[in-house]
Short mmCIF file of C-alpha atoms and ligand atoms in Angstrom, two decimals:
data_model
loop_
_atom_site.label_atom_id
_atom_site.label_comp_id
_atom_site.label_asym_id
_atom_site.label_seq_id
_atom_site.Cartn_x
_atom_site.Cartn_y
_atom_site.Cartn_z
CA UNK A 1 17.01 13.53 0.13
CA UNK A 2 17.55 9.72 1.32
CA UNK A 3 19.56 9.87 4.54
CA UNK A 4 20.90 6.56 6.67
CA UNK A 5 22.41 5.58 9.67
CA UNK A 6 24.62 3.06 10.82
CA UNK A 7 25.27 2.92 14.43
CA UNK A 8 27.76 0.39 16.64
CA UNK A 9 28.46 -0.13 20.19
CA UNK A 10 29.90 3.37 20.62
CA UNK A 11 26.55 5.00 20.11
CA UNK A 12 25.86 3.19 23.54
CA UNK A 13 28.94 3.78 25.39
CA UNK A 14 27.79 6.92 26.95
CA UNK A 15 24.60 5.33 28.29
CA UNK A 16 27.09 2.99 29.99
CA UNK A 17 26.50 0.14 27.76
CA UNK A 18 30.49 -1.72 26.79
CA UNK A 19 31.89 -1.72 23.46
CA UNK A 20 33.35 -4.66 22.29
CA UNK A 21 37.10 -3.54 21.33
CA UNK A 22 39.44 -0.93 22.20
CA UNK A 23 40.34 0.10 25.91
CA UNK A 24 37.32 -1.72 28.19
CA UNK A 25 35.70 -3.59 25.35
CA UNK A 26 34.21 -6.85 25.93
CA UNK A 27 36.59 -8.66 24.11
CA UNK A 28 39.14 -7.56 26.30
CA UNK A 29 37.68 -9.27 29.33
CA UNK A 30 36.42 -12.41 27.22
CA UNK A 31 37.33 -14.39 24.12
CA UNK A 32 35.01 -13.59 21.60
CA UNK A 33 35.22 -17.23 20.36
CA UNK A 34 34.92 -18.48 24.19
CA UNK A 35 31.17 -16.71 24.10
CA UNK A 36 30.04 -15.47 20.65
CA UNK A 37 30.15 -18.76 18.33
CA UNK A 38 27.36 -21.47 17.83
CA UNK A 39 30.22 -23.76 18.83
CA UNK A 40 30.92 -22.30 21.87
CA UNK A 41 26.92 -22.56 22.42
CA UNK A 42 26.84 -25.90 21.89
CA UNK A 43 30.02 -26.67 23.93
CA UNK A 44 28.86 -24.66 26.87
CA UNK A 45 25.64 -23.02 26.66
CA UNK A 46 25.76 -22.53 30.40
CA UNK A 47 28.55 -20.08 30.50
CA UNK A 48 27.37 -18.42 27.03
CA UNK A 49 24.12 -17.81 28.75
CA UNK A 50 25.49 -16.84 31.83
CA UNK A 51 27.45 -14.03 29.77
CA UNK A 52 23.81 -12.61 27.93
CA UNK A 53 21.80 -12.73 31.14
CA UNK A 54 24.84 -10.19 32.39
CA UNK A 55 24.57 -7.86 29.68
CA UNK A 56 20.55 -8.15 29.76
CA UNK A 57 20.88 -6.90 33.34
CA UNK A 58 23.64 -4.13 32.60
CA UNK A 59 21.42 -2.89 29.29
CA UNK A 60 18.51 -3.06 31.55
CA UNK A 61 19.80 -0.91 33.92
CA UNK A 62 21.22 1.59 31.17
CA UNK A 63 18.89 4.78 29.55
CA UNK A 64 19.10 5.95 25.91
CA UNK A 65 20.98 8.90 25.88
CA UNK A 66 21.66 11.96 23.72
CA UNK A 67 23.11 10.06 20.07
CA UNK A 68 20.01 7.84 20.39
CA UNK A 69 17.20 10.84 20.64
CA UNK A 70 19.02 12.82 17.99
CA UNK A 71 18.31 9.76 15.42
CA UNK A 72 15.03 8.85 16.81
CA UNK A 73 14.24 13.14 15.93
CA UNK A 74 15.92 12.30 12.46
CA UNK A 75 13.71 10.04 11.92
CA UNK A 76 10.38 11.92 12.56
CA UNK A 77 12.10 14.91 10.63
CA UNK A 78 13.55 13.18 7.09
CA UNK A 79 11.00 11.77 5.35
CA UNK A 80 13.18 8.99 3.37
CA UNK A 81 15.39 7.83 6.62
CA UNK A 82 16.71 4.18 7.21
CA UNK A 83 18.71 3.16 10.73
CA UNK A 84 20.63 0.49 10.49
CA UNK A 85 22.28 -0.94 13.68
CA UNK A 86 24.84 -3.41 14.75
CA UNK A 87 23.60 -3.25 18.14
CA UNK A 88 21.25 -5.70 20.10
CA UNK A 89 20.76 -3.40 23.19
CA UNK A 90 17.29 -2.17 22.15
CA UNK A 91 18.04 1.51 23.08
CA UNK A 92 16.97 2.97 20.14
CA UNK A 93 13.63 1.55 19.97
CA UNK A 94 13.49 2.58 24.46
CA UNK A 95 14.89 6.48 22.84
CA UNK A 96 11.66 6.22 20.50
CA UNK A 97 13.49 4.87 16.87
CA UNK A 98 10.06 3.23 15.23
CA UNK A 99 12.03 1.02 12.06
CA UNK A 100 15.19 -0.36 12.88
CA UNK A 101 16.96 -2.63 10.99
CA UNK A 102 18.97 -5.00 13.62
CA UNK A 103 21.77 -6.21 11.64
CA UNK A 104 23.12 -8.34 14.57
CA UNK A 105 20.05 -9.86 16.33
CA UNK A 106 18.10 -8.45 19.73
CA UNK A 107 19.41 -9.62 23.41
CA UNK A 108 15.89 -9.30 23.85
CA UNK A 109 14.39 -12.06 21.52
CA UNK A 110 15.35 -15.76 21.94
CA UNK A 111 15.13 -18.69 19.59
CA UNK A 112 15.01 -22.23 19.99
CA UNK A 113 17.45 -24.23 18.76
CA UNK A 114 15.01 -26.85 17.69
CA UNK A 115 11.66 -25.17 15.88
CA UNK A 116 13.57 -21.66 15.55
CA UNK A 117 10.81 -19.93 17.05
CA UNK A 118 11.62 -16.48 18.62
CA UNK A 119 9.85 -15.50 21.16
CA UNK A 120 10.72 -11.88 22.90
CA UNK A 121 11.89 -12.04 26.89
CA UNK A 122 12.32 -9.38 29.02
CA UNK A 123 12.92 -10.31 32.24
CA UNK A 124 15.59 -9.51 34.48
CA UNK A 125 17.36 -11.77 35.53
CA UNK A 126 16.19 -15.01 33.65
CA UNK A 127 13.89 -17.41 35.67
CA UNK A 128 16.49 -20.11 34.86
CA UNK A 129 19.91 -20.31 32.64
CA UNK A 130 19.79 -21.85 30.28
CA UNK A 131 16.43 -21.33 29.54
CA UNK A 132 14.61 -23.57 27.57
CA UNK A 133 11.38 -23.83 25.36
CA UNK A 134 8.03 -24.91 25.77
CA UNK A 135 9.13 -27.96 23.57
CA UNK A 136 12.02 -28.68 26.07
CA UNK A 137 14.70 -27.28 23.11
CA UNK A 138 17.08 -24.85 24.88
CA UNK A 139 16.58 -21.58 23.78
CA UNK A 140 19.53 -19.24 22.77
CA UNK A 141 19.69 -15.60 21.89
CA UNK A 142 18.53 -14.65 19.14
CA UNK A 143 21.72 -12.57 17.79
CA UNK A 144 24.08 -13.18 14.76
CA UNK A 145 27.52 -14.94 16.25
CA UNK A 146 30.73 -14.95 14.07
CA UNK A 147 30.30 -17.11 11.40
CA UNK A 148 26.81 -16.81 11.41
CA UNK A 149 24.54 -15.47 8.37
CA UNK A 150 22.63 -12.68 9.07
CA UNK A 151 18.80 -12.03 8.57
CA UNK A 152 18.57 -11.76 4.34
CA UNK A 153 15.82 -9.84 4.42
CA UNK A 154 17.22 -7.40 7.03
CA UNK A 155 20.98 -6.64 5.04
CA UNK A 156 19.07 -6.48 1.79
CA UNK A 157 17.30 -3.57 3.36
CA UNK A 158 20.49 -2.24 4.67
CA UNK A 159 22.27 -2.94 1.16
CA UNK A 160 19.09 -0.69 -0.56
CA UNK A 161 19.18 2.23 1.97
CA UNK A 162 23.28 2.34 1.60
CA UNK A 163 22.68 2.57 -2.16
CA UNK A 164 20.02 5.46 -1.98
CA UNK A 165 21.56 7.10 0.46
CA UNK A 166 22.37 10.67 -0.14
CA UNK A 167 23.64 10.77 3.39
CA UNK A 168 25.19 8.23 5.27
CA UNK A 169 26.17 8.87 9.12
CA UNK A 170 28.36 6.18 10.72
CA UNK A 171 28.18 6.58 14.10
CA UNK A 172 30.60 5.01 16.87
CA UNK A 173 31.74 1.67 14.57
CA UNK A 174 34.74 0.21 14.09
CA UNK A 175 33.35 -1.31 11.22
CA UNK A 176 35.83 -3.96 11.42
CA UNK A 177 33.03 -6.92 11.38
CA UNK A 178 31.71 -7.55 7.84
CA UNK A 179 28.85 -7.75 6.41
CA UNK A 180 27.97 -4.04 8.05
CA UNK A 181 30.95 -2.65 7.68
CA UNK A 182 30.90 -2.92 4.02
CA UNK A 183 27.78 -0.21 4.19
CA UNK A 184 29.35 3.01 4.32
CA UNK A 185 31.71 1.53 1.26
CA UNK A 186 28.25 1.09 -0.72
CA UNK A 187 27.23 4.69 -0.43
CA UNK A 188 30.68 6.24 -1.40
CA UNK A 189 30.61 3.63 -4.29
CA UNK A 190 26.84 5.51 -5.10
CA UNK A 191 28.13 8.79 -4.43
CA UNK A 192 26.52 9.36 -1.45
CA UNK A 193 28.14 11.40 1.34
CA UNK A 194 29.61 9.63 4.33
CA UNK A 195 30.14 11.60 7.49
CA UNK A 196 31.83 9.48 10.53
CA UNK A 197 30.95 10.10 13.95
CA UNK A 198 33.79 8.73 16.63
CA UNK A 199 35.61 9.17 19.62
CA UNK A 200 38.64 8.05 16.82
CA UNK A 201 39.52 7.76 13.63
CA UNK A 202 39.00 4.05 12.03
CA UNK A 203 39.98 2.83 8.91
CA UNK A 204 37.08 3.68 6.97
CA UNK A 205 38.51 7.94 8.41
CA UNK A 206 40.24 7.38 5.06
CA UNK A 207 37.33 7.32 2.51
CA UNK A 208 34.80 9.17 4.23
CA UNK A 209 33.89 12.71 3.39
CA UNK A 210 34.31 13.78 6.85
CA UNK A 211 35.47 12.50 10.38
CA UNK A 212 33.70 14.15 13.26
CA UNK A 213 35.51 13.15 16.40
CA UNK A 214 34.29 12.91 20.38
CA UNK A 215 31.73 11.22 21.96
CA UNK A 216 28.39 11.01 20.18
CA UNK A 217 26.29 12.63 22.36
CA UNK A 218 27.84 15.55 21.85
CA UNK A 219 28.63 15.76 18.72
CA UNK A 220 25.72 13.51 16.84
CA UNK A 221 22.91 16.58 18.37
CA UNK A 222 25.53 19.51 17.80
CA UNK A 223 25.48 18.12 14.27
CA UNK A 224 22.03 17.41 13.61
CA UNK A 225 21.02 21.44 14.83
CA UNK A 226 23.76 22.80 12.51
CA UNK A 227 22.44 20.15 9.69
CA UNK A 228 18.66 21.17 10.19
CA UNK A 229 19.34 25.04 10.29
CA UNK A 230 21.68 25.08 6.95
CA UNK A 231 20.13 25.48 3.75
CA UNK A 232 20.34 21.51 2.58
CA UNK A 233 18.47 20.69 5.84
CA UNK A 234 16.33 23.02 5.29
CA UNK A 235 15.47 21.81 1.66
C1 BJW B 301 32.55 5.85 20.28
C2 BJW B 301 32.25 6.20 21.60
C3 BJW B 301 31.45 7.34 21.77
C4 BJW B 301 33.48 4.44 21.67
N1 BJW B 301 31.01 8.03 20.69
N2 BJW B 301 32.11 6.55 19.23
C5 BJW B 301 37.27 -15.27 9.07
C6 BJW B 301 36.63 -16.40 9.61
C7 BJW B 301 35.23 -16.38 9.87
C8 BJW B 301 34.48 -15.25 9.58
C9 BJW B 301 35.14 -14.16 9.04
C10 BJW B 301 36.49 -14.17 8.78
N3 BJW B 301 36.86 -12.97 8.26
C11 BJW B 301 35.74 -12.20 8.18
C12 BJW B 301 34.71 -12.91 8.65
C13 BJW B 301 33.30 -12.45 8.74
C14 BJW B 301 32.98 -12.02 10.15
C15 BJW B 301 33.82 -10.81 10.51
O1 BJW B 301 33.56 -9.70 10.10
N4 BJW B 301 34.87 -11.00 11.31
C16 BJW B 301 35.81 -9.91 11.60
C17 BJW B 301 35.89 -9.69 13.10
C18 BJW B 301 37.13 -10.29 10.99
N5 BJW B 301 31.57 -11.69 10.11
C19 BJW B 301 30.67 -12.60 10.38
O2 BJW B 301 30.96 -13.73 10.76
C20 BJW B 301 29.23 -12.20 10.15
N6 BJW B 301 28.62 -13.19 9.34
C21 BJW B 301 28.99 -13.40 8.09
O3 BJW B 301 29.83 -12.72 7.54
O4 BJW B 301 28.34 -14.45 7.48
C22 BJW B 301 28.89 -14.96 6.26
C23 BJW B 301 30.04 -15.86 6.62
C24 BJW B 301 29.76 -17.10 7.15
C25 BJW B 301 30.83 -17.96 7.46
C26 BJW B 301 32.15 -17.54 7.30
C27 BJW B 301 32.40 -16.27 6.78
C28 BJW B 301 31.34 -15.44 6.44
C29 BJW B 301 28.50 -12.14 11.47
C30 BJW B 301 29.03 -11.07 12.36
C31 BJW B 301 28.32 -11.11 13.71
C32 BJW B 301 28.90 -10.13 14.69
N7 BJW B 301 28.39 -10.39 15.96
C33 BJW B 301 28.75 -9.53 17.06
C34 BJW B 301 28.15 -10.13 18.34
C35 BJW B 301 26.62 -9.94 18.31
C36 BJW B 301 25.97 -10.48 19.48
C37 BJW B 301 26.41 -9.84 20.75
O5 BJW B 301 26.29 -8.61 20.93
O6 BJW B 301 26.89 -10.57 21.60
O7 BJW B 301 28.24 -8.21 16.85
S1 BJW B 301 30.50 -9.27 17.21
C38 BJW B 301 30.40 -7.59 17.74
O8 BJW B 301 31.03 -6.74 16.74
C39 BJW B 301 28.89 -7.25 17.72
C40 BJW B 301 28.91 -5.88 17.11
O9 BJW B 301 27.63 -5.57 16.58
C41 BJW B 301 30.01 -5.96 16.08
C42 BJW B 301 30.54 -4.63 15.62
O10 BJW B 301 31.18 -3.97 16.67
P1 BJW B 301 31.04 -2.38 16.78
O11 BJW B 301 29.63 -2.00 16.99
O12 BJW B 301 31.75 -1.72 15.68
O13 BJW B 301 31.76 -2.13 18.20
P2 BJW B 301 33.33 -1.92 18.52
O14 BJW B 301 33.50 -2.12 19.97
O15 BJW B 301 34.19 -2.70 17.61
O16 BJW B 301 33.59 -0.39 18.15
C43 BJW B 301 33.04 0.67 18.92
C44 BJW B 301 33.44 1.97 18.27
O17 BJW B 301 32.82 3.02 18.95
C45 BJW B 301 34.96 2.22 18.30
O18 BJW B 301 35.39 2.67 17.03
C46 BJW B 301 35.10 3.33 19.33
O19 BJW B 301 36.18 4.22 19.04
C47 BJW B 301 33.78 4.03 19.19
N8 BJW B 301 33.31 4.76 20.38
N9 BJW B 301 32.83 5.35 22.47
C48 BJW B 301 31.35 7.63 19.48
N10 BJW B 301 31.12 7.80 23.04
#
């Protein structure tokens, strides 16, 4: 039995980290193309810094919760198990997740803009914004901005697990931003089963084989104990 995960920004949003859309998302306070383009980098990378070294500090100060230990469990428990996330908060890896595929990038890696060199930073706050290199180049973080192509390595992996999987969870996406989004539509194409975890329904409530709705940690480890005690998680 191959089972996946994809997770988004609402896997966080009980740990108190902000979504991006929908009713207190960051891209209701900011433009996304203000803050999350390599133009607006190169226009302002002041003020595009000054926007990562505030999330740094409110990740920082945020603790995996509930959603995140369930899939970090899954992980130890299913012995052919991918996680996929669009999320550069690093709290599955803090909840104990050992392979995750980072579709979007990590707020805690940077990369210079000149040799391309990532080198990972945890300090809170930064020492100085922006910061810069050893070679003088400024650094910038090392997540995917629209527009941007992600790691090839990192959504062929993602492609291959959505193709095995016998399982797919989605949990707490919009799946409105493409390439990832396109995952869950790879399984169903494989005949794999798709169940979507959500405070909502999305589009993709549509096509999936089921829609679980309320807040992931609640319902992701409700799940998960049901799953493990029926007879295909026991299998
Ligand atoms: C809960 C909950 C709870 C709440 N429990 N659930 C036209 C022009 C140019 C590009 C494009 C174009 N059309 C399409 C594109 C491609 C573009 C794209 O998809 N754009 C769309 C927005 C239209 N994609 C790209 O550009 C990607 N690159 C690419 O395709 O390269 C090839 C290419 C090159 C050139 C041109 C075209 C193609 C790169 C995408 C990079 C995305 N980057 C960001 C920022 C990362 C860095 C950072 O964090 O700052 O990634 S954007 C942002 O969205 C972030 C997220 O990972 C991503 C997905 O968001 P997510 O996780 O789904 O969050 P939300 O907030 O949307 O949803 C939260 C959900 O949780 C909601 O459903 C809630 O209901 C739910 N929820 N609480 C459970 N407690």
């Amino acid at each position: 039995m191959s089972v996946a995960v994809l997770t988004g920004a609402g896997v966080s949003a009980e740990s108190g980290v902000p979504t991006f859309r929908g009713a207190g998302g960051l891209w209701r306070q900011f433009r996304a193309e203000d803050l999350a383009t390599a133009d607006a980098f190169r226009r302002d990378p002041r003020l595009v810094w000054e926007w990562y070294a505030w999330r740094r500090e409110v990740v920082a100060a945020c603790q995996p919760n509930a959603a995140h230990r369930t899939i970090a469990q899954m992980e130890q428990a299913a012995p052919d198990f991918t996680l996929v996330t669009q999320n550069v908060d690093g709290l599955h890896e803090r909840a104990g997740s050992r392979h995750v595929l980072r579709l979007h990038g990590s707020l805690w890696t940077l990369r210079c803009t000149r040799e391309g060199i990532r080198v990972e930073n945890h300090e809170v706050p930064l020492a100085a914004l922006p910061p810069r290199c050893a070679c003088g180049a400024l650094l910038r973080p090392d997540v995917v901005w629209f527009g941007e192509s992600l790691e090839l390595d990192t959504v062929t992996a993602a492609l291959t697990a959505a193709r095995r999987a016998d399982l797919l969870l989605v949990v707490g996406t919009s799946a409105l931003v493409t390439p990832a989004a396109n995952l869950p539509l790879v399984t169903l194409e494989h005949r794999g089963r798709v169940v979507e975890f959500n405070v909502e329904r999305t589009w993709l409530s549509d096509y999936v084989d089921e829609t679980i709705l309320g807040p992931a940690a609640e319902t992701l480890p409700q799940w998960w104990a049901e799953y493990q005690s029926s007879p295909q998680g026991r299998g």
